[in-house]
Coordinates of C-alpha atoms in Angstrom, one line a residue:
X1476 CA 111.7 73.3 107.2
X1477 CA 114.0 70.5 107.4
X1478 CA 116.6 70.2 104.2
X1479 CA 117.9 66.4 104.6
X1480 CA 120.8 65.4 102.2
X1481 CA 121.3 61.9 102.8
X1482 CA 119.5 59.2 104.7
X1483 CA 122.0 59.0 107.3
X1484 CA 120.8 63.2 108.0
X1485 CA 117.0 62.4 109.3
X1486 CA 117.1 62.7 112.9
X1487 CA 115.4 60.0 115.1
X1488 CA 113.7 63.0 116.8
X1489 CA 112.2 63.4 113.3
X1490 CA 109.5 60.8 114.0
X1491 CA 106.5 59.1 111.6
X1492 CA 105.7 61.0 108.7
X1493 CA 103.6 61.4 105.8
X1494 CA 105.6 61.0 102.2
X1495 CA 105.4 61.7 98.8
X1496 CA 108.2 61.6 96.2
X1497 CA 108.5 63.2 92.9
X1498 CA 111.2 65.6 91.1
X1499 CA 108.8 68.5 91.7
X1500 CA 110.6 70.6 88.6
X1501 CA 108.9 73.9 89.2
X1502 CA 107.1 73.2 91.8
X1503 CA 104.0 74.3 89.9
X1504 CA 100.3 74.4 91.0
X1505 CA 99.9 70.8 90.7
X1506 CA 102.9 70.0 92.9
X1507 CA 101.4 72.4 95.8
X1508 CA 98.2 70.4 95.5
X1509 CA 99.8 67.2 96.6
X1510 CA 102.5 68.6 99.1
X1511 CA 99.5 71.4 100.7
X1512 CA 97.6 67.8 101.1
X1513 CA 100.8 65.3 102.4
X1514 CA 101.0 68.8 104.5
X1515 CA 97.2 68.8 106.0
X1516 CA 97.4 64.9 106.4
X1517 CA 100.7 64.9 108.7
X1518 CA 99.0 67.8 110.9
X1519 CA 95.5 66.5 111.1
X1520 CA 97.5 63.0 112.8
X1521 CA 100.2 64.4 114.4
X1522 CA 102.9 63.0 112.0
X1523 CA 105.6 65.1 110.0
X1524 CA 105.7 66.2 106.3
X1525 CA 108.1 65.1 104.1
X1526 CA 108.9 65.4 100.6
X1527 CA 111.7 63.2 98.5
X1528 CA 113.2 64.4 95.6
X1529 CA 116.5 63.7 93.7
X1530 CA 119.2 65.7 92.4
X1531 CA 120.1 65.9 89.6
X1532 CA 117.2 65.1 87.6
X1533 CA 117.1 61.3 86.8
X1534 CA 117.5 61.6 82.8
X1535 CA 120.7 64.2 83.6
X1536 CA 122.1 61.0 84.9
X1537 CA 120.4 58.2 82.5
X1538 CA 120.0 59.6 79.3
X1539 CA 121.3 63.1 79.1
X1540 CA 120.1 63.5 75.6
X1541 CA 116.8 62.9 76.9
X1542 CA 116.7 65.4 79.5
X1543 CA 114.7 67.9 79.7
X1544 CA 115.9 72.1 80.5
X1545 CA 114.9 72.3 84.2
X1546 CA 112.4 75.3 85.3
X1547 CA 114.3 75.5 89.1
X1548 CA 117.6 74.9 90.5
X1549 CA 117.8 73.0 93.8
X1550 CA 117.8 75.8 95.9
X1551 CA 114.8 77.8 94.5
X1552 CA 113.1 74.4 94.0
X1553 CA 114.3 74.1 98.3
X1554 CA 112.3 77.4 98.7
X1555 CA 109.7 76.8 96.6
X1556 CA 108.9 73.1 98.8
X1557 CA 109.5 75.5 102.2
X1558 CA 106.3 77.5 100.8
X1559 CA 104.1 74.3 100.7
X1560 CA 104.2 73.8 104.1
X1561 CA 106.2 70.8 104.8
X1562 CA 108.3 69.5 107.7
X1563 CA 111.2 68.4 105.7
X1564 CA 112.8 67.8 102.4
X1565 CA 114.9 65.0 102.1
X1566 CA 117.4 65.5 98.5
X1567 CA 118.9 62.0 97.3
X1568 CA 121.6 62.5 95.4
X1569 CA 120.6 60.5 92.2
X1570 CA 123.2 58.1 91.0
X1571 CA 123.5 55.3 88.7
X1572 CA 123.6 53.2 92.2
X1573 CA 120.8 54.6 93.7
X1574 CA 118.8 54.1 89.8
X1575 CA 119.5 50.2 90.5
X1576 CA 117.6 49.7 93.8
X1577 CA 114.7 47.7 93.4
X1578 CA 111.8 49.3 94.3
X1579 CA 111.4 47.1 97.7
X1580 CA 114.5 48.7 98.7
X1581 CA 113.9 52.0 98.5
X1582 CA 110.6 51.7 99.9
X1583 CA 112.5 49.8 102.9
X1584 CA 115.1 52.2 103.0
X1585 CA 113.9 55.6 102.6
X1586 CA 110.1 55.5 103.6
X1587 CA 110.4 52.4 106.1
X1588 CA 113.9 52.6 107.9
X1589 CA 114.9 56.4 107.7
X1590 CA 111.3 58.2 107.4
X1591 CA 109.3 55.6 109.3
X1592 CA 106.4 56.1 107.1
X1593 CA 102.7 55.9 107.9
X1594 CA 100.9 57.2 104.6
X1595 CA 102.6 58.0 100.8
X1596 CA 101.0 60.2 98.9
X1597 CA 101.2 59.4 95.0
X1598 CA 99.7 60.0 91.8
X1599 CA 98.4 57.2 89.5
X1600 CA 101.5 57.4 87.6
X1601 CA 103.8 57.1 90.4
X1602 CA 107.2 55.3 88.9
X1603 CA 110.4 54.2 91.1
X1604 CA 112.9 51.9 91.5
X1605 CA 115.3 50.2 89.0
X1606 CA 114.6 51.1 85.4
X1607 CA 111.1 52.6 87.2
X1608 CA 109.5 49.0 87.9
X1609 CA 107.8 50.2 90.6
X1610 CA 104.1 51.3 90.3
X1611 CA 100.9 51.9 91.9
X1612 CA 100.3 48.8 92.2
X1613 CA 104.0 48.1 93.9
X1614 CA 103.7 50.5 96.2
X1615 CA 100.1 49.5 97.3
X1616 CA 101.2 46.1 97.8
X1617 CA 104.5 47.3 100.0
X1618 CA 102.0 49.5 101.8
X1619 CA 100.4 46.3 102.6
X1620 CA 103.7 44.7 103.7
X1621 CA 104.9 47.4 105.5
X1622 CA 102.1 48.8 107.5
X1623 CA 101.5 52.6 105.5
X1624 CA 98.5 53.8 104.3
X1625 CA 98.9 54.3 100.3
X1626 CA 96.7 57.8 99.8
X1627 CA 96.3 58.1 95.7
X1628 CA 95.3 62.0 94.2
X1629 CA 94.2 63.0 90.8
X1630 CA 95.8 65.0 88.6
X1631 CA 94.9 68.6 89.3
X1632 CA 93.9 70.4 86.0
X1633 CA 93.6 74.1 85.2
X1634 CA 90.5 75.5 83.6
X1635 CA 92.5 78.9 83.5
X1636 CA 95.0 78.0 81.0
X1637 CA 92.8 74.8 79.5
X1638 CA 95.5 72.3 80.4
X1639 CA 93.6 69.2 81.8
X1640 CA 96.6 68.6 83.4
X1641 CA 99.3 70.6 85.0
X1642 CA 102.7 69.7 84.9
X1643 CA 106.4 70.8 83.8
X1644 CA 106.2 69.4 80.6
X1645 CA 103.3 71.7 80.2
X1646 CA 105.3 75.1 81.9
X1647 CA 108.3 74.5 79.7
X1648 CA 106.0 74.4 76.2
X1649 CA 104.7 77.3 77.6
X1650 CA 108.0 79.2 77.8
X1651 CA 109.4 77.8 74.4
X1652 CA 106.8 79.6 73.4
X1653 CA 107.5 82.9 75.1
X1654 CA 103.6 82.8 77.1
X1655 CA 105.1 83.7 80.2
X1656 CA 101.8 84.6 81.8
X1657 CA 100.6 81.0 81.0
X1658 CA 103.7 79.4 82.3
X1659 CA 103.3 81.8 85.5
X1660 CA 99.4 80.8 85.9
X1661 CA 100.5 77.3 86.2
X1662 CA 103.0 77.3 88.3
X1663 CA 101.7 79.8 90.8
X1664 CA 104.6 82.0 90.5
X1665 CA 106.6 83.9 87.9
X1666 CA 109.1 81.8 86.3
X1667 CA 112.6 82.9 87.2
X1668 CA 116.0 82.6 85.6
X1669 CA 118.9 83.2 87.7
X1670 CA 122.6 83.8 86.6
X1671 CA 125.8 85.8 87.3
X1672 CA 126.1 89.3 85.5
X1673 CA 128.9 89.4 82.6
X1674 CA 130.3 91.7 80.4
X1675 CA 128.5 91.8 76.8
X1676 CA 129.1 93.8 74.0
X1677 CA 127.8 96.9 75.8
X1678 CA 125.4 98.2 73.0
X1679 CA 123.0 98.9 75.2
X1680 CA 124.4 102.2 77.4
X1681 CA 126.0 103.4 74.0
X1682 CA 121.8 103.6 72.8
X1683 CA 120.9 104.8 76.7
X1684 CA 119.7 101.7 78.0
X1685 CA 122.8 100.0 79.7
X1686 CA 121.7 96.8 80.1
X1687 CA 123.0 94.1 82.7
X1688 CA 123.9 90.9 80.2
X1689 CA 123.2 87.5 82.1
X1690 CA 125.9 84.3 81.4
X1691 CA 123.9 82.4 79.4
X1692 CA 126.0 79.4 80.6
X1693 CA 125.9 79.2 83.7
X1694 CA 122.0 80.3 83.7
X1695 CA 120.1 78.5 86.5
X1696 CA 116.1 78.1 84.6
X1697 CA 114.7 77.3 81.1
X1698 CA 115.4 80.7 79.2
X1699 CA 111.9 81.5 77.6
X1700 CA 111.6 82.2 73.5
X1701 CA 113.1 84.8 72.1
X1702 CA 111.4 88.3 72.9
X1703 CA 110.7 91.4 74.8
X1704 CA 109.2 90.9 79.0
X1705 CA 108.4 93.1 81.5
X1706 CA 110.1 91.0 84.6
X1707 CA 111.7 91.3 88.1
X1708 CA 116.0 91.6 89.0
X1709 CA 116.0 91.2 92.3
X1710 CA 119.9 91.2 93.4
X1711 CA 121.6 89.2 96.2
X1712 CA 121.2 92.4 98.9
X1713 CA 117.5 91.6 98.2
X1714 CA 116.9 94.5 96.0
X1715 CA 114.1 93.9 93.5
X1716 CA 113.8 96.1 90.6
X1717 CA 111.3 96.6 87.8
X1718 CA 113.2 95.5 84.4
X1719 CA 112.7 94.9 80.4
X1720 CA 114.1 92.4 79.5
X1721 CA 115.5 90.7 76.0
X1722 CA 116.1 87.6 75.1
X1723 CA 117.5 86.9 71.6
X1724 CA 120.2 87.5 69.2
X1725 CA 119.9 91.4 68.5
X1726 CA 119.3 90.6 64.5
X1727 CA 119.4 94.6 63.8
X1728 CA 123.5 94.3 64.5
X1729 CA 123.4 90.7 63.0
X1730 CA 124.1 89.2 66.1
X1731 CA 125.0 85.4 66.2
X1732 CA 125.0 84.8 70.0
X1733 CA 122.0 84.4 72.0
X1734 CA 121.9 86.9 75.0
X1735 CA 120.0 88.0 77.8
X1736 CA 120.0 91.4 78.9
X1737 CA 118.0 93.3 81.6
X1738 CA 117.4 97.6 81.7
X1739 CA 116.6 98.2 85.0
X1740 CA 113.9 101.2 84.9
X1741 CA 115.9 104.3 86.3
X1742 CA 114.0 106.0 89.0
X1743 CA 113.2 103.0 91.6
X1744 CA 114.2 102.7 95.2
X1745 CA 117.8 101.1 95.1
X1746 CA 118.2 101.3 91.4
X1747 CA 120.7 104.3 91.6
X1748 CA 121.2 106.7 88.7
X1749 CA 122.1 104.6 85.2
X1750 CA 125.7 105.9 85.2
X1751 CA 125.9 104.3 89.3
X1752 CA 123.9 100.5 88.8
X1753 CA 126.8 98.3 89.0
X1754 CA 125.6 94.6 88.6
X1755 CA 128.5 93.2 87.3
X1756 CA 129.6 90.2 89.3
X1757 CA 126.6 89.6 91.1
X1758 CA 124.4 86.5 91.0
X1759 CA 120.7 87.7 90.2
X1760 CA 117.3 86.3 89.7
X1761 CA 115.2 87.1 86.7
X1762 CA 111.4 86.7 87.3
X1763 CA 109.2 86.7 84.0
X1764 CA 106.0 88.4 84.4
X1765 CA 104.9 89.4 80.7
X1766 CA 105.2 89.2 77.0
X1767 CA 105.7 92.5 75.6
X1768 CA 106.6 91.6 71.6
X1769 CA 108.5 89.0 69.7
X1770 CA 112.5 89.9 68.5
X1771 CA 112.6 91.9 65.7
X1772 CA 114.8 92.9 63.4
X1773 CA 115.2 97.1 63.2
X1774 CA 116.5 98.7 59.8
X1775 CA 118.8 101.2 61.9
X1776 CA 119.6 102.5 65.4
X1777 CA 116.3 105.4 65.2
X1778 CA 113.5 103.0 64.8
X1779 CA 115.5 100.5 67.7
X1780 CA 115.6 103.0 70.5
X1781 CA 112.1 104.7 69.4
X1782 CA 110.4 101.1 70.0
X1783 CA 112.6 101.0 72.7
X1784 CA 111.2 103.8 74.5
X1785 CA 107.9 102.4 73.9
X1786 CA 108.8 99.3 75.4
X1787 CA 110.0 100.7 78.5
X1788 CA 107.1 102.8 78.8
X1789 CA 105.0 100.0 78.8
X1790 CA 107.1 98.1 81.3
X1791 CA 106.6 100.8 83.2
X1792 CA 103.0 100.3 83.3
X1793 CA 102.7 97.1 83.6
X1794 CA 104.8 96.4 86.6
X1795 CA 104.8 99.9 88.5
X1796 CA 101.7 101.4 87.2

């Protein structure tokens, strides 16, 4: 796949296309719907795929207040887009220049001019252009002027989760809530949260469980509730390793700062014995697969490691049977 960061970077080579826009936060089952059909439309009439999204996302720029915690950072977002099948990804850099083009000019600049467009895909709700002026019914009447074909999908909803609609807003309730397997269902994929490995207060090898403690900081993904989850660490060699996974405070050593720490089940391939795992340093991805019990708050160290052990077992279970 193509990964274009400025106008100036699509090739002429490139050719006509088939286009749809959207900031594709997630990239969730709804998203593939629409990029697996811009996808089967450019191959059934011999045009090329291509998806334009921005970064950052729009309200980071307009109304930071207003913005909302993103579910992927560019490059898993980039991966996520390669999956759908598509040609090309173009990236615009959003800026409070590019927020002040009228909607005929970015039509004429980025579908017309640099994409050469033949058909847009869009939603009913598609928005763009200055202070988002431009609607369906713009971009039906510039399809007119330009010569694309304007192809309009309905929202795809999910009878597994009973959302009549899927969409971020939807996966990031979902995680605020801690339902990880709901948030997974409708995106497709487990949700992931990647960030470097740091130093904590290294509680958890003095119980037997040394944990690897994410910066919370610099973490790329919305951090789900406060709990216990089975989940993923896969580490930059590529390495993936069952993990348990808490996300909270540690209330039973009044705790004031929020953490997130990962045990590594000892006993995997790669994993190394508990006194040898050395994450520290090393940028890793978290994938969420299940909700194994809220935070809690412990009266002492023996009734922490005993649920501890029970929690382990069952991520065990769960994720290596």
């Amino acid at each position: 796949m193509q990964r274009w960061e400025d106008l100036s970077d699509v090739e002429p080579w490139f050719g006509r296309s088939v286009v749809t826009i959207g900031n594709f936060d997630g990239v969730h089952r709804g998203h593939a719907a629409v990029l697996g059909r811009v996808a089967d439309l450019a191959r059934s009439r011999g045009l090329g795929s291509v998806a334009v999204t921005f970064d950052p996302h729009p309200l980071q720029v307009l109304d930071p207040d207003r913005a909302p915690g993103l579910l992927t950072g560019l490059d898993h977002r980039l991966d996520l887009l390669e999956r759908t099948g598509l040609d090309a990804v173009l990236v615009m850099r959003f800026t409070r220049e590019l927020a002040a083009w009228s909607p005929e000019r970015f039509v004429e600049d980025v579908f017309v001019t640099a994409l050469r467009a033949q058909v847009v895909v869009v939603g009913h709700d598609v928005r763009f252009g200055r202070a988002n002026s431009g609607d369906l019914a713009t971009m039906q009447e510039l399809g007119r002027r330009h010569g694309f074909e304007v192809v309009v999908l309905d929202d795809l909803g999910d009878p597994g989760t009973g959302e009549h609609r899927v969409s971020s807003t939807a996966v990031r309730e979902a995680l605020a809530a801690g339902d990880v397997e709901r948030a997974a269902h409708m995106l497709g994929h487990p949700h992931r949260v990647s960030s470097t490995v740091v130093h904590g207060d290294h509680r958890g090898r003095e119980l037997g469980y040394p944990t690897a403690n994410l910066d919370t900081d610099g973490a790329v993904g919305l951090v789900p509730a406060d709990g216990v989850y089975a989940g993923w660490l896969t580490r930059p060699s590529g390495v993936r390793l069952a993990a348990a996974v808490s996300i909270g405070t540690n209330p039973t050593f009044d705790g004031l700062r929020r953490q997130v720490e990962a045990y590594c089940l000892p006993g995997q391939p790669g994993a190394g014995p508990d006194d040898v795992l050395d994450l520290y340093g090393e940028r890793v991805d978290l994938d969420f697969v299940a909700h194994l019990r809220p935070t809690l708050r412990f009266e002492g160290i023996g009734p922490l490691v005993e649920q501890m052990e029970r929690d382990v077992a069952r991520c065990r279970a769960l994720l290596l049977g």
